[in-house]
PDB file of C-alpha atoms in Angstrom:
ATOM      1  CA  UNK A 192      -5.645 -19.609  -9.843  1.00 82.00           C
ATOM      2  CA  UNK A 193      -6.969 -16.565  -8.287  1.00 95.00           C
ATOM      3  CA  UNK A 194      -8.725 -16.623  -5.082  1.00 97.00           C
ATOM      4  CA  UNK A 195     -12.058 -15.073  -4.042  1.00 98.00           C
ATOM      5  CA  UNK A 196     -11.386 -13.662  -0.544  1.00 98.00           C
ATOM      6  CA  UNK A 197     -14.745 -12.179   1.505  1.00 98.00           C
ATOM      7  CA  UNK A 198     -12.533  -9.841   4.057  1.00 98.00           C
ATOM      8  CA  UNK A 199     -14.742  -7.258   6.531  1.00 98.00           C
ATOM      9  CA  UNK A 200     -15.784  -6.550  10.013  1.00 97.00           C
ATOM     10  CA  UNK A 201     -19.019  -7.519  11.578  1.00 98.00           C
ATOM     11  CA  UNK A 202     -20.093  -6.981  15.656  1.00 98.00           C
ATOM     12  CA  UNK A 203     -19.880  -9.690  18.123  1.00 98.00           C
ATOM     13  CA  UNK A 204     -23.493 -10.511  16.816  1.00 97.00           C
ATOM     14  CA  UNK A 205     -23.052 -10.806  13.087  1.00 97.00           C
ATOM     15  CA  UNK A 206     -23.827  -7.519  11.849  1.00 97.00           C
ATOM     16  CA  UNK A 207     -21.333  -4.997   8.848  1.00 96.00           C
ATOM     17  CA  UNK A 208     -23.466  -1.801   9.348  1.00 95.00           C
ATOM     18  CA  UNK A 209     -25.783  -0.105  11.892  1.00 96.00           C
ATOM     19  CA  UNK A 210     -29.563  -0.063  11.513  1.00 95.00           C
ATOM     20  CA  UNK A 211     -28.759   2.951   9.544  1.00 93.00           C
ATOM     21  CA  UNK A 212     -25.716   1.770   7.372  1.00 92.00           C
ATOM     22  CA  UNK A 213     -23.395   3.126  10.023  1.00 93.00           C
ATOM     23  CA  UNK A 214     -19.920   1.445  10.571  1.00 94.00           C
ATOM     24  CA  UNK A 215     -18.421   4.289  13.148  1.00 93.00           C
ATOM     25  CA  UNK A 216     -18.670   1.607  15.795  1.00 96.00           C
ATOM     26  CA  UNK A 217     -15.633  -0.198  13.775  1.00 95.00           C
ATOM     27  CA  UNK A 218     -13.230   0.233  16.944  1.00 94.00           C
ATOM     28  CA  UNK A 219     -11.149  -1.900  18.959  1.00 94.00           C
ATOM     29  CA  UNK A 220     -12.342  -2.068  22.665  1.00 96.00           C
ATOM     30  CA  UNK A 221      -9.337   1.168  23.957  1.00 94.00           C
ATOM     31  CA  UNK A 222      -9.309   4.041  21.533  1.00 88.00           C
ATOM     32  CA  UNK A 223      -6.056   4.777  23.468  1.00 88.00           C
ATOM     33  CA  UNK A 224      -4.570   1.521  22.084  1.00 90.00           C
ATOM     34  CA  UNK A 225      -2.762   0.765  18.546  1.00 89.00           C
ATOM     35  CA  UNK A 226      -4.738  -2.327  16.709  1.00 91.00           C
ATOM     36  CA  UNK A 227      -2.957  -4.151  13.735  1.00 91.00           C
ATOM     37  CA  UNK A 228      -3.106  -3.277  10.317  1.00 91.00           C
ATOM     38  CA  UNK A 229      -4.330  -6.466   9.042  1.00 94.00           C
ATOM     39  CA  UNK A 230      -5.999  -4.410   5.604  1.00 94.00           C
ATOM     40  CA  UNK A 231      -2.373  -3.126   4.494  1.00 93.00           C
ATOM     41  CA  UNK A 232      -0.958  -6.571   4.561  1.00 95.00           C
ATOM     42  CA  UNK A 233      -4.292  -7.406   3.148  1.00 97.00           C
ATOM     43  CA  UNK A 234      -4.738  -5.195  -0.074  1.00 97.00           C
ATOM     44  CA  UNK A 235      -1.201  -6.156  -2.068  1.00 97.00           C
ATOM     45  CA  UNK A 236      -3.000  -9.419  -2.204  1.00 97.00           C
ATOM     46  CA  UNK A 237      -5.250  -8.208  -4.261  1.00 98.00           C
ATOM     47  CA  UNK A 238      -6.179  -6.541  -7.556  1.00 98.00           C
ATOM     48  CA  UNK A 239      -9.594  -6.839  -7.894  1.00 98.00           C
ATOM     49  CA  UNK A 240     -12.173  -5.204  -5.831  1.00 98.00           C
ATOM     50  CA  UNK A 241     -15.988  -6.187  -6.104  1.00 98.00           C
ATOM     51  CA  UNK A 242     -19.117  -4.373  -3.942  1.00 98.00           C
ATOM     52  CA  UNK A 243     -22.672  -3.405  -4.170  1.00 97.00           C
ATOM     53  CA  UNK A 244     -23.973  -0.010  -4.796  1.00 96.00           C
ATOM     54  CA  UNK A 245     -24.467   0.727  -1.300  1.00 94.00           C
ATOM     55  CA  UNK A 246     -21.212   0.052  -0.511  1.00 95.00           C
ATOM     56  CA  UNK A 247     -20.168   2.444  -3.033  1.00 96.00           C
ATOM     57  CA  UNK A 248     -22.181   4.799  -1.947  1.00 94.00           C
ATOM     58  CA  UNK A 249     -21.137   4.595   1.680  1.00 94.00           C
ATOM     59  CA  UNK A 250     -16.980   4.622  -0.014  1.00 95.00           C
ATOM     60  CA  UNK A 251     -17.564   8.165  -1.568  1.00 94.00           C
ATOM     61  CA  UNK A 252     -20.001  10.070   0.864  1.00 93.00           C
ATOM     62  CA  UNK A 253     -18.861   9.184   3.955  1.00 92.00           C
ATOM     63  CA  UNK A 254     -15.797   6.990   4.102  1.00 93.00           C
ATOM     64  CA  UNK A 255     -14.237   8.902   1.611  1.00 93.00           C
ATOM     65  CA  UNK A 256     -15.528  11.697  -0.132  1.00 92.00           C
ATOM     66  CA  UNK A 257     -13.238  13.169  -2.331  1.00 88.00           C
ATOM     67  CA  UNK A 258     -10.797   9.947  -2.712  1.00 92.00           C
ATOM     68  CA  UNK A 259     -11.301   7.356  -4.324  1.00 94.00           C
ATOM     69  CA  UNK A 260      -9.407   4.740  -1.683  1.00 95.00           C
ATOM     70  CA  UNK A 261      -8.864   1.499  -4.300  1.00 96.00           C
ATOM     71  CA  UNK A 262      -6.905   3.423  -6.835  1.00 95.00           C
ATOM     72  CA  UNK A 263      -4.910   0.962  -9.226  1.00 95.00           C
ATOM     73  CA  UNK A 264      -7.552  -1.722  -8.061  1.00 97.00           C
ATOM     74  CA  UNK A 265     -10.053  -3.207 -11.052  1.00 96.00           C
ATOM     75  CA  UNK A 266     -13.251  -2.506  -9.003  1.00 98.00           C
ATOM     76  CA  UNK A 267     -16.198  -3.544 -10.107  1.00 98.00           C
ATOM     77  CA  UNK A 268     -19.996  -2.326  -8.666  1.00 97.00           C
ATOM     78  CA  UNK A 269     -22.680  -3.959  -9.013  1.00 97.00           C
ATOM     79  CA  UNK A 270     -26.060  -2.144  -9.514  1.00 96.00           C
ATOM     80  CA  UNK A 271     -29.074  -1.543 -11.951  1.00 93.00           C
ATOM     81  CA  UNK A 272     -28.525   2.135 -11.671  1.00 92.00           C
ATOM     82  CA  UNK A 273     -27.622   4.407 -14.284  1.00 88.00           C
ATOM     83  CA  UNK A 274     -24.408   5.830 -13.184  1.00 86.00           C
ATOM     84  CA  UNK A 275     -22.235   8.656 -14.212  1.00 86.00           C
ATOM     85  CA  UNK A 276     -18.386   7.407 -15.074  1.00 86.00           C
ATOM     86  CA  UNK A 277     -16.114   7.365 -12.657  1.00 88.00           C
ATOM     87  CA  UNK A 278     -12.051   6.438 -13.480  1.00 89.00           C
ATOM     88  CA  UNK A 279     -11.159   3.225 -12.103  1.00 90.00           C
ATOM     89  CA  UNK A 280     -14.916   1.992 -11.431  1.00 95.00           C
ATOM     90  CA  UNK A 281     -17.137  -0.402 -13.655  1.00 96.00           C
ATOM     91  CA  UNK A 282     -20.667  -0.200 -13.276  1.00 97.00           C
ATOM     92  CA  UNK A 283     -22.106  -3.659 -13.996  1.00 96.00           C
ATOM     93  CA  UNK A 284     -25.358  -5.202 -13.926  1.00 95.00           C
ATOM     94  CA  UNK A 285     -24.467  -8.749 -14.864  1.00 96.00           C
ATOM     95  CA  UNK A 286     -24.530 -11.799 -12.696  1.00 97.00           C
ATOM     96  CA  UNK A 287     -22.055 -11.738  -9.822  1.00 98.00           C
ATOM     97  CA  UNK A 288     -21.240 -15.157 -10.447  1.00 97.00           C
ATOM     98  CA  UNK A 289     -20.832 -14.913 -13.863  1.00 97.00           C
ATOM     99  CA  UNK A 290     -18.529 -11.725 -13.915  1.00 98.00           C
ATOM    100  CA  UNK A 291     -16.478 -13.882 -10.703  1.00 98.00           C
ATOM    101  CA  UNK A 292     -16.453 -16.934 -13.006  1.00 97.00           C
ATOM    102  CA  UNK A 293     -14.404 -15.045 -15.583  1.00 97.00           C
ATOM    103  CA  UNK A 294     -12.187 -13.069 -13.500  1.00 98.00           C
ATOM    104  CA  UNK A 295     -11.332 -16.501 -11.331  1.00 96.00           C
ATOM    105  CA  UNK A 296     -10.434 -17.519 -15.152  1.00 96.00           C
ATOM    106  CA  UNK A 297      -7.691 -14.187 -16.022  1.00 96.00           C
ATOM    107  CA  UNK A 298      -4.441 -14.136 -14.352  1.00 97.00           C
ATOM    108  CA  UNK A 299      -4.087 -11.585 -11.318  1.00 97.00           C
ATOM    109  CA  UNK A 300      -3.754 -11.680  -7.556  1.00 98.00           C
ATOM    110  CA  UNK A 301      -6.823 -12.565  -5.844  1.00 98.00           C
ATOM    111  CA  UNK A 302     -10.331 -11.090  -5.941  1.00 98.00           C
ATOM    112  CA  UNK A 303     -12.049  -9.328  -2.945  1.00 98.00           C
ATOM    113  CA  UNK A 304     -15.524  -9.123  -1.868  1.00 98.00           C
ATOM    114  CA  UNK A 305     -15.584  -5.711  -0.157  1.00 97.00           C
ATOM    115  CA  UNK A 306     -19.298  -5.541   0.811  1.00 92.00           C
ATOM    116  CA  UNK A 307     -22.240  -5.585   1.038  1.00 92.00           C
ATOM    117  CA  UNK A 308     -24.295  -7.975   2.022  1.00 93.00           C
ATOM    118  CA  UNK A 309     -26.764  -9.381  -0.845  1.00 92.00           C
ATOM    119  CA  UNK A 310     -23.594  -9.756  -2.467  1.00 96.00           C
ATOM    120  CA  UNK A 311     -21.808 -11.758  -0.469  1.00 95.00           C
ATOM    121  CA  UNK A 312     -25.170 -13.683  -0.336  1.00 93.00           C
ATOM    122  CA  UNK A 313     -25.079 -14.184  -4.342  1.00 94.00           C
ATOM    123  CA  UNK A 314     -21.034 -14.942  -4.031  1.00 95.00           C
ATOM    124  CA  UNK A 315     -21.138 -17.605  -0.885  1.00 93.00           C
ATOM    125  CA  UNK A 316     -20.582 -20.479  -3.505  1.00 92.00           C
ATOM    126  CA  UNK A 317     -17.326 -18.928  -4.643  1.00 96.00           C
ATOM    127  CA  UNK A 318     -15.561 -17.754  -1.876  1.00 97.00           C
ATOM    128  CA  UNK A 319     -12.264 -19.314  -1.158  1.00 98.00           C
ATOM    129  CA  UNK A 320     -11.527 -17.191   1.897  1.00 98.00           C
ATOM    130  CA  UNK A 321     -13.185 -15.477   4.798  1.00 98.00           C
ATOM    131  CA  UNK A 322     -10.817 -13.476   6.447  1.00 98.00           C
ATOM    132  CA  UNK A 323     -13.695 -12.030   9.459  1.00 98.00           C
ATOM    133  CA  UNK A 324     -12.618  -9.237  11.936  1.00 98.00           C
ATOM    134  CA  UNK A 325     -14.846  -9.317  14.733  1.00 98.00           C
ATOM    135  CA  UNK A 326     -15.271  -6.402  16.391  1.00 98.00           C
ATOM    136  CA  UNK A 327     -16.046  -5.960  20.403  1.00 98.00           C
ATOM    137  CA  UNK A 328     -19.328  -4.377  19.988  1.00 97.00           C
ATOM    138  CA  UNK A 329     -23.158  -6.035  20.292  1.00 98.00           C
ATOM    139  CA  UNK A 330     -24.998  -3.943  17.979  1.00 98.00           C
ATOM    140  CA  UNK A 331     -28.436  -5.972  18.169  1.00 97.00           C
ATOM    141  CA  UNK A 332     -29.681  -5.366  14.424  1.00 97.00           C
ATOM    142  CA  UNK A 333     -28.850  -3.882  11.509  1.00 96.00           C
ATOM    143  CA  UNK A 334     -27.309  -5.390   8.438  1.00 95.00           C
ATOM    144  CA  UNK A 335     -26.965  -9.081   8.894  1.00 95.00           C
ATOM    145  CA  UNK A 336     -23.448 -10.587   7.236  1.00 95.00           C
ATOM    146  CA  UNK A 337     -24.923 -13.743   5.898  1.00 91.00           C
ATOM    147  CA  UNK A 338     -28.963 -13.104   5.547  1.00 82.00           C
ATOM    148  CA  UNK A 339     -30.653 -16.774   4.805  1.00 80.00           C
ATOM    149  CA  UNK A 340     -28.144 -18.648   2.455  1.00 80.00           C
ATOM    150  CA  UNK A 341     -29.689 -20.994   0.159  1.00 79.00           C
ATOM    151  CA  UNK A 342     -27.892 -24.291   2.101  1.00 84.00           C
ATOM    152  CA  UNK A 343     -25.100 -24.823   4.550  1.00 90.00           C
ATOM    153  CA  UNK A 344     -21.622 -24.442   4.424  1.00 92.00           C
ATOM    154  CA  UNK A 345     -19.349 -26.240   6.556  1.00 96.00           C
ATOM    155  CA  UNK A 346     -15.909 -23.999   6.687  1.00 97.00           C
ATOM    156  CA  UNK A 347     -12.246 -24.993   8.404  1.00 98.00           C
ATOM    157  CA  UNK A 348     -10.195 -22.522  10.668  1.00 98.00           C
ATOM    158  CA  UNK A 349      -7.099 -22.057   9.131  1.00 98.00           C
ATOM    159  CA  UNK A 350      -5.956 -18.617  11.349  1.00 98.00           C
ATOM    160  CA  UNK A 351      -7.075 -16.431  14.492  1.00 98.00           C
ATOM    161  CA  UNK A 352      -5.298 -13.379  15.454  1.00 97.00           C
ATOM    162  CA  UNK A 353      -6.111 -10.910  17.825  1.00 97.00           C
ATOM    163  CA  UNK A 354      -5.356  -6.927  18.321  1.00 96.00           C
ATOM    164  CA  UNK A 355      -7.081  -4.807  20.626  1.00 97.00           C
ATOM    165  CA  UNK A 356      -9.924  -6.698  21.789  1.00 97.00           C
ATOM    166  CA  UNK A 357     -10.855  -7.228  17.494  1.00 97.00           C
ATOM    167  CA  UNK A 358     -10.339 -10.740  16.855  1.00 98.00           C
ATOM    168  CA  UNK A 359      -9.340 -12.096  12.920  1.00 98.00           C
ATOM    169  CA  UNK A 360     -10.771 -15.301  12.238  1.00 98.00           C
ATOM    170  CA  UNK A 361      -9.818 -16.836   8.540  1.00 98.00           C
ATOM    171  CA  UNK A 362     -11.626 -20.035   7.224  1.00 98.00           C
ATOM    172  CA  UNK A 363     -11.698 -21.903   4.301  1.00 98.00           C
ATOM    173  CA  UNK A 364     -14.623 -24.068   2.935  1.00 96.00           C
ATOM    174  CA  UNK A 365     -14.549 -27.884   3.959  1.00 95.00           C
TER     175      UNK A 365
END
């Protein structure tokens, strides 16, 4: 069965984005220095890509405008907005849970949460995996990772690796 894998960066203090929705603080602690590529061993993994409409938004005017970066992915965005069509992107406005629910169900490789972070919110329940790269960097606000979850989860350690002062912790629920 497919997984649900949650893989992104947050700060030292739990945040994905700058007050502002910035991420250009997404560096390792020496700009001089290589860091692993732990996202190109990470995306043949996967097939599926899921994010809110800011994320989206963020993707194609300023992360990469002009390029469309999950090309032969099944990405789906979730939003109330009317949008225009775009190839390789599906606009939905269902339930998160209920559009995860069925693709869990399909064959495929596994499903990733790309951002942001009321999604992840509405997904906690069904995440198998949180692959978290922690940047060096206190940011002090912003967007919050995990804003108030409805309960608890208790999650296991199952790998740490470290590149360039960014440290990659991956857990599984208990």
């Amino acid at each position: 069965m497919r997984s649900v894998v949650l893989f992104i960066a947050m700060s030292l203090d739990g945040f994905i984005a700058a007050p502002d929705g910035g991420v250009d603080w997404l560096t390792g602690q020496d700009s001089a220095a290589e860091t692993a590529d732990s996202y190109g061993a990470f995306v043949p993994t996967i097939d599926t890509v899921l994010m809110g409409w800011n994320t989206y938004h963020q993707v194609v005017t300023e992360l990469s405008p002009g390029q469309w970066p999950y090309e032969g992915l099944d990405c789906y965005v979730f939003t109330h907005r009317q949008a225009s069509p775009v190839p390789g992107v599906r606009f939905v406005s269902c339930a998160p849970c209920a559009l995860v629910d069925q693709l869990k169900a399909r064959p495929g490789r596994d499903i990733w949460i790309c951002g942001g972070a009321q999604l992840i919110r509405q997904l906690s329940d069904r995440i198998d995996r949180l692959r978290i790269s922690v940047i060096p960097t206190l940011l002090g606000q912003g967007v919050r990772l995990f804003p108030a979850l409805a309960r608890e989860q208790k999650l296991r350690l199952t790998g740490v690796t470290h590149s360039n002062g960014i440290v990659e912790l991956t857990y599984q629920p208990r």
